mmCIF file of C-alpha atoms and ligand atoms in Angstrom:
data_model
loop_
_atom_site.group_PDB
_atom_site.id
_atom_site.type_symbol
_atom_site.label_atom_id
_atom_site.label_comp_id
_atom_site.label_asym_id
_atom_site.label_seq_id
_atom_site.Cartn_x
_atom_site.Cartn_y
_atom_site.Cartn_z
ATOM 1 C CA MET A 1 103.580 103.964 101.478
ATOM 2 C CA LYS A 2 105.663 106.026 99.071
ATOM 3 C CA ILE A 3 104.239 108.250 96.336
ATOM 4 C CA THR A 4 105.491 107.062 92.931
ATOM 5 C CA ASP A 5 103.576 109.297 90.520
ATOM 6 C CA VAL A 6 101.098 112.182 90.326
ATOM 7 C CA LYS A 7 98.828 112.310 87.280
ATOM 8 C CA THR A 8 96.280 114.918 86.258
ATOM 9 C CA HIS A 9 93.172 114.470 84.140
ATOM 10 C CA VAL A 10 91.574 117.440 82.369
ATOM 11 C CA LEU A 11 88.041 116.512 81.317
ATOM 12 C CA GLU A 12 85.620 118.474 79.210
ATOM 13 C CA ALA A 13 82.076 117.964 77.927
ATOM 14 C CA SER A 14 79.649 120.093 75.926
ATOM 15 C CA LEU A 15 76.217 120.892 77.355
ATOM 16 C CA SER A 16 73.005 120.096 75.497
ATOM 17 C CA GLN A 17 71.973 123.740 76.073
ATOM 18 C CA PRO A 18 73.948 126.631 77.578
ATOM 19 C CA PHE A 19 72.950 128.145 80.946
ATOM 20 C CA ALA A 20 73.867 131.369 82.712
ATOM 21 C CA TYR A 21 74.462 132.704 86.194
ATOM 22 C CA SER A 22 74.804 136.415 86.944
ATOM 23 C CA ARG A 23 78.208 136.855 85.326
ATOM 24 C CA ALA A 24 78.517 134.434 82.373
ATOM 25 C CA TRP A 25 77.090 131.722 80.153
ATOM 26 C CA TYR A 26 78.296 128.113 80.358
ATOM 27 C CA SER A 27 78.315 125.933 77.244
ATOM 28 C CA THR A 28 80.785 123.308 78.484
ATOM 29 C CA ARG A 29 81.708 121.759 81.826
ATOM 30 C CA THR A 30 85.300 120.940 82.714
ATOM 31 C CA ALA A 31 86.947 119.060 85.559
ATOM 32 C CA MET A 32 90.512 118.583 86.776
ATOM 33 C CA LEU A 33 91.144 115.337 88.623
ATOM 34 C CA VAL A 34 94.296 114.386 90.518
ATOM 35 C CA GLU A 35 95.480 110.767 90.654
ATOM 36 C CA ILE A 36 98.295 109.841 93.046
ATOM 37 C CA GLU A 37 99.991 106.444 92.691
ATOM 38 C CA THR A 38 101.977 104.634 95.371
ATOM 39 C CA ASP A 39 104.478 101.798 95.671
ATOM 40 C CA GLN A 40 101.785 99.674 97.356
ATOM 41 C CA GLY A 41 99.555 99.681 94.297
ATOM 42 C CA LEU A 42 96.978 101.947 95.955
ATOM 43 C CA VAL A 43 95.729 104.962 94.000
ATOM 44 C CA GLY A 44 94.129 108.103 95.461
ATOM 45 C CA TRP A 45 91.779 110.543 93.712
ATOM 46 C CA GLY A 46 91.286 114.264 94.216
ATOM 47 C CA GLU A 47 89.736 117.177 92.351
ATOM 48 C CA CYS A 48 90.587 120.869 91.972
ATOM 49 C CA TYR A 49 87.883 123.524 91.688
ATOM 50 C CA GLY A 50 88.551 126.290 89.164
ATOM 51 C CA PRO A 51 90.221 126.667 85.771
ATOM 52 C CA ALA A 52 91.158 123.111 84.780
ATOM 53 C CA ARG A 53 94.117 123.863 82.544
ATOM 54 C CA ILE A 54 95.779 126.183 85.061
ATOM 55 C CA ASN A 55 95.099 123.745 87.905
ATOM 56 C CA THR A 56 96.736 120.906 85.989
ATOM 57 C CA ALA A 57 99.895 122.986 85.469
ATOM 58 C CA VAL A 58 99.978 123.822 89.186
ATOM 59 C CA VAL A 59 99.624 120.187 90.269
ATOM 60 C CA GLN A 60 102.252 119.055 87.744
ATOM 61 C CA ALA A 61 104.641 121.666 89.158
ATOM 62 C CA MET A 62 103.990 120.347 92.695
ATOM 63 C CA LYS A 63 104.699 116.739 91.665
ATOM 64 C CA ALA A 64 108.415 117.049 92.447
ATOM 65 C CA ALA A 65 107.566 117.787 96.099
ATOM 66 C CA LEU A 66 105.453 114.621 96.329
ATOM 67 C CA VAL A 67 107.200 111.782 94.509
ATOM 68 C CA GLY A 68 109.246 109.661 96.915
ATOM 69 C CA GLN A 69 107.442 111.013 100.006
ATOM 70 C CA ASP A 70 105.312 109.037 102.485
ATOM 71 C CA ALA A 71 101.693 109.484 101.298
ATOM 72 C CA LEU A 72 100.361 109.150 104.864
ATOM 73 C CA ARG A 73 102.133 112.343 106.065
ATOM 74 C CA THR A 74 99.247 114.509 104.864
ATOM 75 C CA GLU A 75 99.784 117.271 107.426
ATOM 76 C CA TRP A 76 103.507 117.579 106.726
ATOM 77 C CA LEU A 77 103.063 117.449 102.960
ATOM 78 C CA TRP A 78 100.414 120.212 103.123
ATOM 79 C CA GLN A 79 102.684 122.466 105.158
ATOM 80 C CA GLU A 80 105.694 121.681 102.990
ATOM 81 C CA ILE A 81 103.948 122.520 99.697
ATOM 82 C CA TYR A 82 102.208 125.580 101.157
ATOM 83 C CA ALA A 83 105.538 126.909 102.453
ATOM 84 C CA ARG A 84 107.224 126.275 99.109
ATOM 85 C CA TYR A 85 104.686 128.491 97.293
ATOM 86 C CA ARG A 86 103.711 130.869 100.113
ATOM 87 C CA ASP A 87 105.452 133.909 98.611
ATOM 88 C CA HIS A 88 103.403 133.645 95.416
ATOM 89 C CA GLY A 89 100.308 131.635 96.182
ATOM 90 C CA GLN A 90 98.497 132.242 99.464
ATOM 91 C CA LYS A 91 95.180 132.218 97.575
ATOM 92 C CA GLY A 92 93.819 131.063 94.231
ATOM 93 C CA VAL A 93 95.145 128.426 91.886
ATOM 94 C CA ILE A 94 98.118 127.374 94.035
ATOM 95 C CA ILE A 95 95.761 126.462 96.877
ATOM 96 C CA GLN A 96 93.318 124.850 94.430
ATOM 97 C CA GLY A 97 96.155 122.593 93.229
ATOM 98 C CA LEU A 98 97.112 121.791 96.810
ATOM 99 C CA SER A 99 93.442 121.019 97.576
ATOM 100 C CA GLY A 100 93.195 118.324 94.887
ATOM 101 C CA ILE A 101 96.457 116.787 96.087
ATOM 102 C CA ASP A 102 95.321 116.786 99.729
ATOM 103 C CA ILE A 103 92.008 115.107 98.841
ATOM 104 C CA ALA A 104 93.857 112.407 96.853
ATOM 105 C CA LEU A 105 96.190 111.823 99.823
ATOM 106 C CA TRP A 106 93.194 111.436 102.160
ATOM 107 C CA ASP A 107 91.647 108.975 99.700
ATOM 108 C CA LEU A 108 94.909 107.014 99.858
ATOM 109 C CA LYS A 109 95.028 107.197 103.651
ATOM 110 C CA GLY A 110 91.520 105.755 103.844
ATOM 111 C CA LYS A 111 92.372 102.989 101.413
ATOM 112 C CA PHE A 112 95.572 102.192 103.345
ATOM 113 C CA PHE A 113 93.704 101.849 106.649
ATOM 114 C CA ASN A 114 90.643 100.373 104.907
ATOM 115 C CA GLN A 115 88.339 103.015 106.414
ATOM 116 C CA PRO A 116 86.230 105.843 104.978
ATOM 117 C CA ILE A 117 87.827 109.264 105.496
ATOM 118 C CA HIS A 118 85.208 110.330 108.042
ATOM 119 C CA ARG A 119 86.278 107.433 110.318
ATOM 120 C CA LEU A 120 89.840 108.807 110.281
ATOM 121 C CA LEU A 121 88.586 112.366 110.946
ATOM 122 C CA GLY A 122 86.954 111.432 114.231
ATOM 123 C CA GLY A 123 84.097 109.183 113.199
ATOM 124 C CA PRO A 124 80.670 110.007 111.854
ATOM 125 C CA ILE A 125 78.305 112.425 113.538
ATOM 126 C CA ARG A 126 75.808 111.596 110.777
ATOM 127 C CA SER A 127 75.623 108.934 108.067
ATOM 128 C CA ASP A 128 73.538 111.008 105.670
ATOM 129 C CA VAL A 129 73.184 114.741 105.164
ATOM 130 C CA PRO A 130 70.413 117.061 104.036
ATOM 131 C CA ALA A 131 71.074 118.421 100.548
ATOM 132 C CA TYR A 132 69.723 121.512 98.893
ATOM 133 C CA ALA A 133 69.179 121.748 95.141
ATOM 134 C CA THR A 134 71.435 124.193 93.323
ATOM 135 C CA GLY A 135 69.908 125.057 89.970
ATOM 136 C CA LEU A 136 67.452 127.651 88.694
ATOM 137 C CA TYR A 137 69.893 129.135 86.180
ATOM 138 C CA ARG A 138 68.907 131.114 83.083
ATOM 139 C CA ARG A 139 68.440 129.467 79.691
ATOM 140 C CA LYS A 140 68.557 130.809 76.142
ATOM 141 C CA GLY A 141 64.992 131.394 75.024
ATOM 142 C CA GLY A 142 61.795 130.747 76.959
ATOM 143 C CA ASP A 143 60.235 132.728 79.786
ATOM 144 C CA PRO A 144 62.195 132.400 83.055
ATOM 145 C CA VAL A 145 58.991 132.917 85.044
ATOM 146 C CA ALA A 146 57.659 129.693 83.515
ATOM 147 C CA TYR A 147 60.764 127.506 83.303
ATOM 148 C CA LEU A 148 62.194 128.483 86.702
ATOM 149 C CA ALA A 149 58.864 127.785 88.406
ATOM 150 C CA GLU A 150 58.643 124.419 86.665
ATOM 151 C CA GLU A 151 62.207 123.525 87.672
ATOM 152 C CA ALA A 152 61.637 124.558 91.311
ATOM 153 C CA ALA A 153 58.446 122.482 91.480
ATOM 154 C CA GLU A 154 60.425 119.488 90.185
ATOM 155 C CA TYR A 155 62.961 119.781 93.035
ATOM 156 C CA VAL A 156 60.152 119.843 95.590
ATOM 157 C CA ALA A 157 58.546 116.801 93.924
ATOM 158 C CA GLN A 158 61.920 114.999 94.149
ATOM 159 C CA GLY A 159 61.922 115.562 97.920
ATOM 160 C CA PHE A 160 64.378 118.458 98.331
ATOM 161 C CA LYS A 161 63.580 120.557 101.402
ATOM 162 C CA ALA A 162 65.531 123.588 100.140
ATOM 163 C CA VAL A 163 66.457 125.144 96.783
ATOM 164 C CA LYS A 164 68.816 127.931 95.738
ATOM 165 C CA LEU A 165 67.902 130.558 93.160
ATOM 166 C CA LYS A 166 70.475 132.430 91.065
ATOM 167 C CA VAL A 167 70.040 136.189 91.297
ATOM 168 C CA GLY A 168 72.155 139.114 90.084
ATOM 169 C CA PHE A 169 70.182 139.675 86.883
ATOM 170 C CA GLY A 170 69.013 143.142 87.902
ATOM 171 C CA VAL A 171 67.218 143.984 91.141
ATOM 172 C CA GLU A 172 63.709 144.247 89.658
ATOM 173 C CA GLU A 173 63.992 140.918 87.820
ATOM 174 C CA ASP A 174 65.442 139.253 90.940
ATOM 175 C CA ILE A 175 62.516 140.473 93.053
ATOM 176 C CA LEU A 176 60.041 139.034 90.550
ATOM 177 C CA MET A 177 61.808 135.646 90.276
ATOM 178 C CA THR A 178 62.208 135.329 94.056
ATOM 179 C CA ARG A 179 58.474 135.927 94.504
ATOM 180 C CA ILE A 180 57.626 133.408 91.758
ATOM 181 C CA ILE A 181 59.839 130.710 93.292
ATOM 182 C CA ARG A 182 58.525 131.292 96.833
ATOM 183 C CA GLU A 183 54.937 131.088 95.577
ATOM 184 C CA THR A 184 55.772 127.912 93.642
ATOM 185 C CA ILE A 185 57.500 125.989 96.431
ATOM 186 C CA GLY A 186 55.205 127.144 99.238
ATOM 187 C CA PRO A 187 56.133 128.269 102.759
ATOM 188 C CA ASP A 188 57.709 125.023 104.022
ATOM 189 C CA ILE A 189 60.623 124.656 101.587
ATOM 190 C CA GLY A 190 63.860 126.556 102.220
ATOM 191 C CA LEU A 191 64.770 129.212 99.637
ATOM 192 C CA MET A 192 68.254 130.672 99.361
ATOM 193 C CA ILE A 193 69.522 133.173 96.778
ATOM 194 C CA ASP A 194 73.005 133.540 95.235
ATOM 195 C CA ALA A 195 74.210 136.688 93.445
ATOM 196 C CA ASN A 196 77.723 135.338 92.688
ATOM 197 C CA HIS A 197 78.994 138.767 93.806
ATOM 198 C CA ALA A 198 77.340 140.599 90.906
ATOM 199 C CA TYR A 199 76.180 143.510 93.121
ATOM 200 C CA ASP A 200 77.613 146.293 95.203
ATOM 201 C CA ALA A 201 76.284 146.995 98.684
ATOM 202 C CA ILE A 202 73.673 149.495 97.463
ATOM 203 C CA ALA A 203 72.102 147.064 94.972
ATOM 204 C CA ALA A 204 72.375 144.099 97.338
ATOM 205 C CA ILE A 205 70.639 145.969 100.151
ATOM 206 C CA ARG A 206 67.880 147.149 97.814
ATOM 207 C CA LEU A 207 67.259 143.586 96.655
ATOM 208 C CA GLY A 208 67.502 142.116 100.133
ATOM 209 C CA ARG A 209 64.985 144.556 101.638
ATOM 210 C CA ALA A 210 62.497 143.942 98.833
ATOM 211 C CA ILE A 211 62.540 140.156 99.299
ATOM 212 C CA GLU A 212 62.745 139.940 103.095
ATOM 213 C CA GLN A 213 59.047 139.008 103.082
ATOM 214 C CA TYR A 214 59.858 135.757 101.175
ATOM 215 C CA ASP A 215 61.721 134.122 104.079
ATOM 216 C CA ILE A 216 65.193 133.846 102.539
ATOM 217 C CA GLY A 217 67.408 131.140 104.103
ATOM 218 C CA TRP A 218 70.555 132.990 103.080
ATOM 219 C CA PHE A 219 71.773 135.636 100.622
ATOM 220 C CA GLU A 220 74.983 134.228 99.107
ATOM 221 C CA GLU A 221 77.835 136.359 97.766
ATOM 222 C CA PRO A 222 75.902 139.636 97.647
ATOM 223 C CA VAL A 223 79.114 141.615 96.970
ATOM 224 C CA PRO A 224 82.668 140.758 95.786
ATOM 225 C CA PRO A 225 84.785 138.694 98.196
ATOM 226 C CA GLU A 226 87.368 141.492 98.640
ATOM 227 C CA ASP A 227 84.706 143.965 99.793
ATOM 228 C CA ILE A 228 84.866 143.445 103.538
ATOM 229 C CA ALA A 229 83.079 146.707 104.379
ATOM 230 C CA GLY A 230 80.379 145.927 101.802
ATOM 231 C CA HIS A 231 79.703 142.539 103.429
ATOM 232 C CA LEU A 232 79.380 144.189 106.834
ATOM 233 C CA GLN A 233 77.112 146.892 105.424
ATOM 234 C CA VAL A 234 74.808 144.324 103.752
ATOM 235 C CA LYS A 235 74.814 142.139 106.855
ATOM 236 C CA ALA A 236 73.860 145.061 109.117
ATOM 237 C CA ALA A 237 71.119 146.276 106.760
ATOM 238 C CA LEU A 238 69.300 142.983 106.140
ATOM 239 C CA LYS A 239 67.419 140.594 108.414
ATOM 240 C CA MET A 240 68.326 137.503 106.344
ATOM 241 C CA PRO A 241 71.595 135.590 106.948
ATOM 242 C CA ILE A 242 74.517 136.383 104.609
ATOM 243 C CA ALA A 243 76.641 133.540 103.164
ATOM 244 C CA GLY A 244 79.929 133.387 101.273
ATOM 245 C CA GLY A 245 83.446 132.035 101.145
ATOM 246 C CA GLU A 246 83.712 129.974 97.954
ATOM 247 C CA CYS A 247 86.380 132.471 96.796
ATOM 248 C CA GLU A 248 88.391 132.314 100.040
ATOM 249 C CA PHE A 249 91.336 130.081 100.835
ATOM 250 C CA THR A 250 93.067 128.395 103.786
ATOM 251 C CA ARG A 251 92.769 128.971 107.516
ATOM 252 C CA TYR A 252 94.564 132.296 107.054
ATOM 253 C CA GLY A 253 92.060 133.682 104.575
ATOM 254 C CA PHE A 254 89.112 132.416 106.604
ATOM 255 C CA ARG A 255 90.600 133.735 109.853
ATOM 256 C CA ASP A 256 89.959 137.293 108.710
ATOM 257 C CA LEU A 257 86.527 136.518 107.268
ATOM 258 C CA LEU A 258 85.468 134.781 110.501
ATOM 259 C CA ALA A 259 87.033 137.240 112.932
ATOM 260 C CA LYS A 260 85.281 140.157 111.213
ATOM 261 C CA HIS A 261 81.995 138.189 111.079
ATOM 262 C CA MET A 262 81.657 139.065 107.389
ATOM 263 C CA VAL A 263 79.110 136.279 106.883
ATOM 264 C CA ASP A 264 76.653 134.225 108.946
ATOM 265 C CA ILE A 265 77.314 131.051 106.947
ATOM 266 C CA VAL A 266 80.754 130.224 105.609
ATOM 267 C CA GLN A 267 81.104 128.196 102.385
ATOM 268 C CA PRO A 268 84.637 126.908 101.757
ATOM 269 C CA ASP A 269 85.021 124.646 98.728
ATOM 270 C CA THR A 270 86.926 121.508 99.765
ATOM 271 C CA CYS A 271 88.497 121.364 96.278
ATOM 272 C CA ALA A 272 89.717 124.980 96.501
ATOM 273 C CA ALA A 273 90.180 126.195 100.078
ATOM 274 C CA GLY A 274 92.946 123.704 100.920
ATOM 275 C CA GLY A 275 91.459 120.196 100.790
ATOM 276 C CA ILE A 276 90.134 118.032 103.593
ATOM 277 C CA SER A 277 93.035 118.782 105.973
ATOM 278 C CA GLU A 278 92.499 122.535 105.746
ATOM 279 C CA CYS A 279 88.702 122.585 105.550
ATOM 280 C CA LYS A 280 88.421 120.607 108.799
ATOM 281 C CA LYS A 281 90.514 123.334 110.450
ATOM 282 C CA ILE A 282 88.368 126.071 108.874
ATOM 283 C CA ALA A 283 85.213 124.277 110.069
ATOM 284 C CA ASP A 284 86.580 124.164 113.615
ATOM 285 C CA MET A 285 87.418 127.872 113.423
ATOM 286 C CA ALA A 286 83.900 128.625 112.136
ATOM 287 C CA SER A 287 82.416 126.662 115.018
ATOM 288 C CA ALA A 288 84.489 128.669 117.497
ATOM 289 C CA HIS A 289 83.168 131.894 115.966
ATOM 290 C CA GLY A 290 79.533 130.741 116.044
ATOM 291 C CA ILE A 291 79.368 130.831 112.232
ATOM 292 C CA ARG A 292 77.604 128.073 110.286
ATOM 293 C CA TYR A 293 79.483 125.946 107.739
ATOM 294 C CA ALA A 294 77.876 124.859 104.435
ATOM 295 C CA PRO A 295 80.488 123.703 101.906
ATOM 296 C CA HIS A 296 80.426 125.017 98.358
ATOM 297 C CA VAL A 297 80.314 122.010 96.000
ATOM 298 C CA TRP A 298 80.572 122.487 92.239
ATOM 299 C CA GLY A 299 82.334 119.549 90.673
ATOM 300 C CA THR A 300 82.292 115.847 89.920
ATOM 301 C CA GLY A 301 81.506 112.915 92.176
ATOM 302 C CA ILE A 302 84.963 113.324 93.719
ATOM 303 C CA ALA A 303 84.085 116.836 94.928
ATOM 304 C CA ILE A 304 80.713 115.601 96.209
ATOM 305 C CA ALA A 305 82.325 112.662 98.035
ATOM 306 C CA ALA A 306 84.954 114.949 99.611
ATOM 307 C CA GLY A 307 82.181 117.291 100.775
ATOM 308 C CA LEU A 308 80.206 114.382 102.215
ATOM 309 C CA GLN A 309 83.194 112.917 104.088
ATOM 310 C CA LEU A 310 83.758 116.285 105.761
ATOM 311 C CA LEU A 311 80.057 116.958 106.433
ATOM 312 C CA SER A 312 79.846 113.604 108.197
ATOM 313 C CA VAL A 313 82.106 114.835 111.011
ATOM 314 C CA LEU A 314 80.922 118.459 111.339
ATOM 315 C CA PRO A 315 78.873 119.382 114.397
ATOM 316 C CA ASP A 316 75.257 120.439 113.963
ATOM 317 C CA SER A 317 74.913 124.129 113.134
ATOM 318 C CA THR A 318 73.003 124.656 116.382
ATOM 319 C CA PRO A 319 74.184 123.376 119.792
ATOM 320 C CA PRO A 320 73.178 119.799 120.696
ATOM 321 C CA SER A 321 69.422 119.684 121.171
ATOM 322 C CA LEU A 322 66.363 117.622 120.355
ATOM 323 C CA ALA A 323 65.837 119.507 117.085
ATOM 324 C CA PRO A 324 69.257 120.450 115.732
ATOM 325 C CA VAL A 325 69.888 122.288 112.457
ATOM 326 C CA GLU A 326 72.219 120.076 110.402
ATOM 327 C CA PRO A 327 74.862 121.392 107.995
ATOM 328 C CA MET A 328 73.706 121.079 104.376
ATOM 329 C CA LEU A 329 75.318 119.708 101.229
ATOM 330 C CA GLU A 330 75.166 121.819 98.077
ATOM 331 C CA PHE A 331 73.818 119.408 95.444
ATOM 332 C CA ASP A 332 74.362 120.787 91.957
ATOM 333 C CA ARG A 333 71.416 119.820 89.730
ATOM 334 C CA THR A 334 72.562 121.597 86.570
ATOM 335 C CA GLU A 335 73.657 119.614 83.536
ATOM 336 C CA HIS A 336 77.158 118.178 84.079
ATOM 337 C CA PRO A 337 78.015 115.262 81.767
ATOM 338 C CA ILE A 338 81.170 114.472 83.803
ATOM 339 C CA ARG A 339 79.748 114.650 87.341
ATOM 340 C CA GLN A 340 78.379 111.125 87.788
ATOM 341 C CA ALA A 341 79.861 109.543 84.647
ATOM 342 C CA ILE A 342 83.307 109.135 86.261
ATOM 343 C CA LEU A 343 81.829 107.133 89.177
ATOM 344 C CA LYS A 344 81.092 103.431 88.956
ATOM 345 C CA THR A 345 78.217 104.060 91.388
ATOM 346 C CA PRO A 346 76.606 107.523 91.138
ATOM 347 C CA ILE A 347 75.981 109.539 94.316
ATOM 348 C CA GLU A 348 72.257 110.232 94.413
ATOM 349 C CA HIS A 349 69.884 111.845 96.871
ATOM 350 C CA LYS A 350 66.855 110.203 98.409
ATOM 351 C CA GLU A 351 64.094 112.604 99.407
ATOM 352 C CA GLY A 352 66.654 115.407 99.618
ATOM 353 C CA ARG A 353 69.223 113.517 101.706
ATOM 354 C CA VAL A 354 72.517 112.039 100.524
ATOM 355 C CA ALA A 355 74.235 109.082 102.203
ATOM 356 C CA VAL A 356 77.890 109.500 103.165
ATOM 357 C CA PRO A 357 79.931 106.889 101.210
ATOM 358 C CA GLU A 358 81.074 104.083 103.517
ATOM 359 C CA GLY A 359 83.799 102.495 101.365
ATOM 360 C CA PRO A 360 87.506 103.089 102.083
ATOM 361 C CA GLY A 361 88.866 106.586 101.423
ATOM 362 C CA LEU A 362 86.408 108.810 99.590
ATOM 363 C CA GLY A 363 84.211 105.718 99.247
ATOM 364 C CA ILE A 364 83.924 105.956 95.464
ATOM 365 C CA GLU A 365 85.303 104.010 92.493
ATOM 366 C CA ILE A 366 86.450 105.761 89.333
ATOM 367 C CA ASP A 367 85.340 104.572 85.894
ATOM 368 C CA ARG A 368 88.515 104.827 83.804
ATOM 369 C CA GLY A 369 86.564 104.318 80.591
ATOM 370 C CA ALA A 370 84.706 107.573 81.319
ATOM 371 C CA LEU A 371 88.013 109.401 81.862
ATOM 372 C CA GLU A 372 89.136 108.369 78.382
ATOM 373 C CA ARG A 373 85.826 109.341 76.795
ATOM 374 C CA LEU A 374 85.729 112.754 78.479
ATOM 375 C CA ARG A 375 89.421 113.694 78.169
ATOM 376 C CA ALA A 376 89.809 117.275 76.912
ATOM 377 C CA SER A 377 91.593 117.663 73.612
HETATM 378 CA CA1 CA B 401 77.703 130.246 94.958
#
């Protein structure tokens, strides 16, 4: 099955109201989708996490290495493209471009063999996965104490067993909001916090110590990804698990993060860290280091489907037992007009669990009408 063309789709949509995390406000959502065509009429879909317009340029530049090649040689194509750009792109947008291509090639492989990707990765360990609600961002106007509590209560009512709160808005405010959310959701729902590396070790430790009493499932990106010593300092100072890795790339980047035990839970993004081929390797490395794996997911239905296909084949976080801890899907609940619109059948949760798509490849069908409607100008 020869590759005949590689297309990219930059999509953009305005939000009904802007929202903020610790470092910026969002007023639009964008997406960069990869479409790979073959001489057998099959088409594969992938997605790149990160700046859409840079990602599209990267994938277009990589097209020459793909057209005319056998689409089923995913491992060789990954190595070939990585080697071609190694001198200039061991991390960042080059690997994000490669990730979207790799996911599209796996979608094609599944369609060619008429099997979902997880069947080709070793077969399912689970057919649905627990999902936690990512939301609880800041809005313009209103009292966060009131609207965050209301939003958290909604997630619990929808059946989610865990929610993640955005922090990094100043230690005192974070302490207050963490207490409010814990009081709202009660003791039985998981609560994680995410600073999006807005703190240094001093601030992160101060926050962490003040909220230890609220049973925090993990403290995500307390300090910048480059700050190895800071991660180790925060990890040593706090009782709660430390998570991170959405800004890390490939087995080589994660090797150092895992070997140094910088985090307790590693969070590669399938659409950024190197695609399905690479993230399976990173997951195996994490398992060997006794570090949990919980993929970062912040994209459209393609990103969610890629995360689900991988999660289906990952071992439980704890060793086999009668009450294992399963790896969790990050389920973004913020407004994203593109996320489900591009799918003919949306991927939804049921009581906080999401079924792994069973159709061939990623197990999703793309609505081309939505691509036209949402195309960025
Ligand atoms: Ca995050």
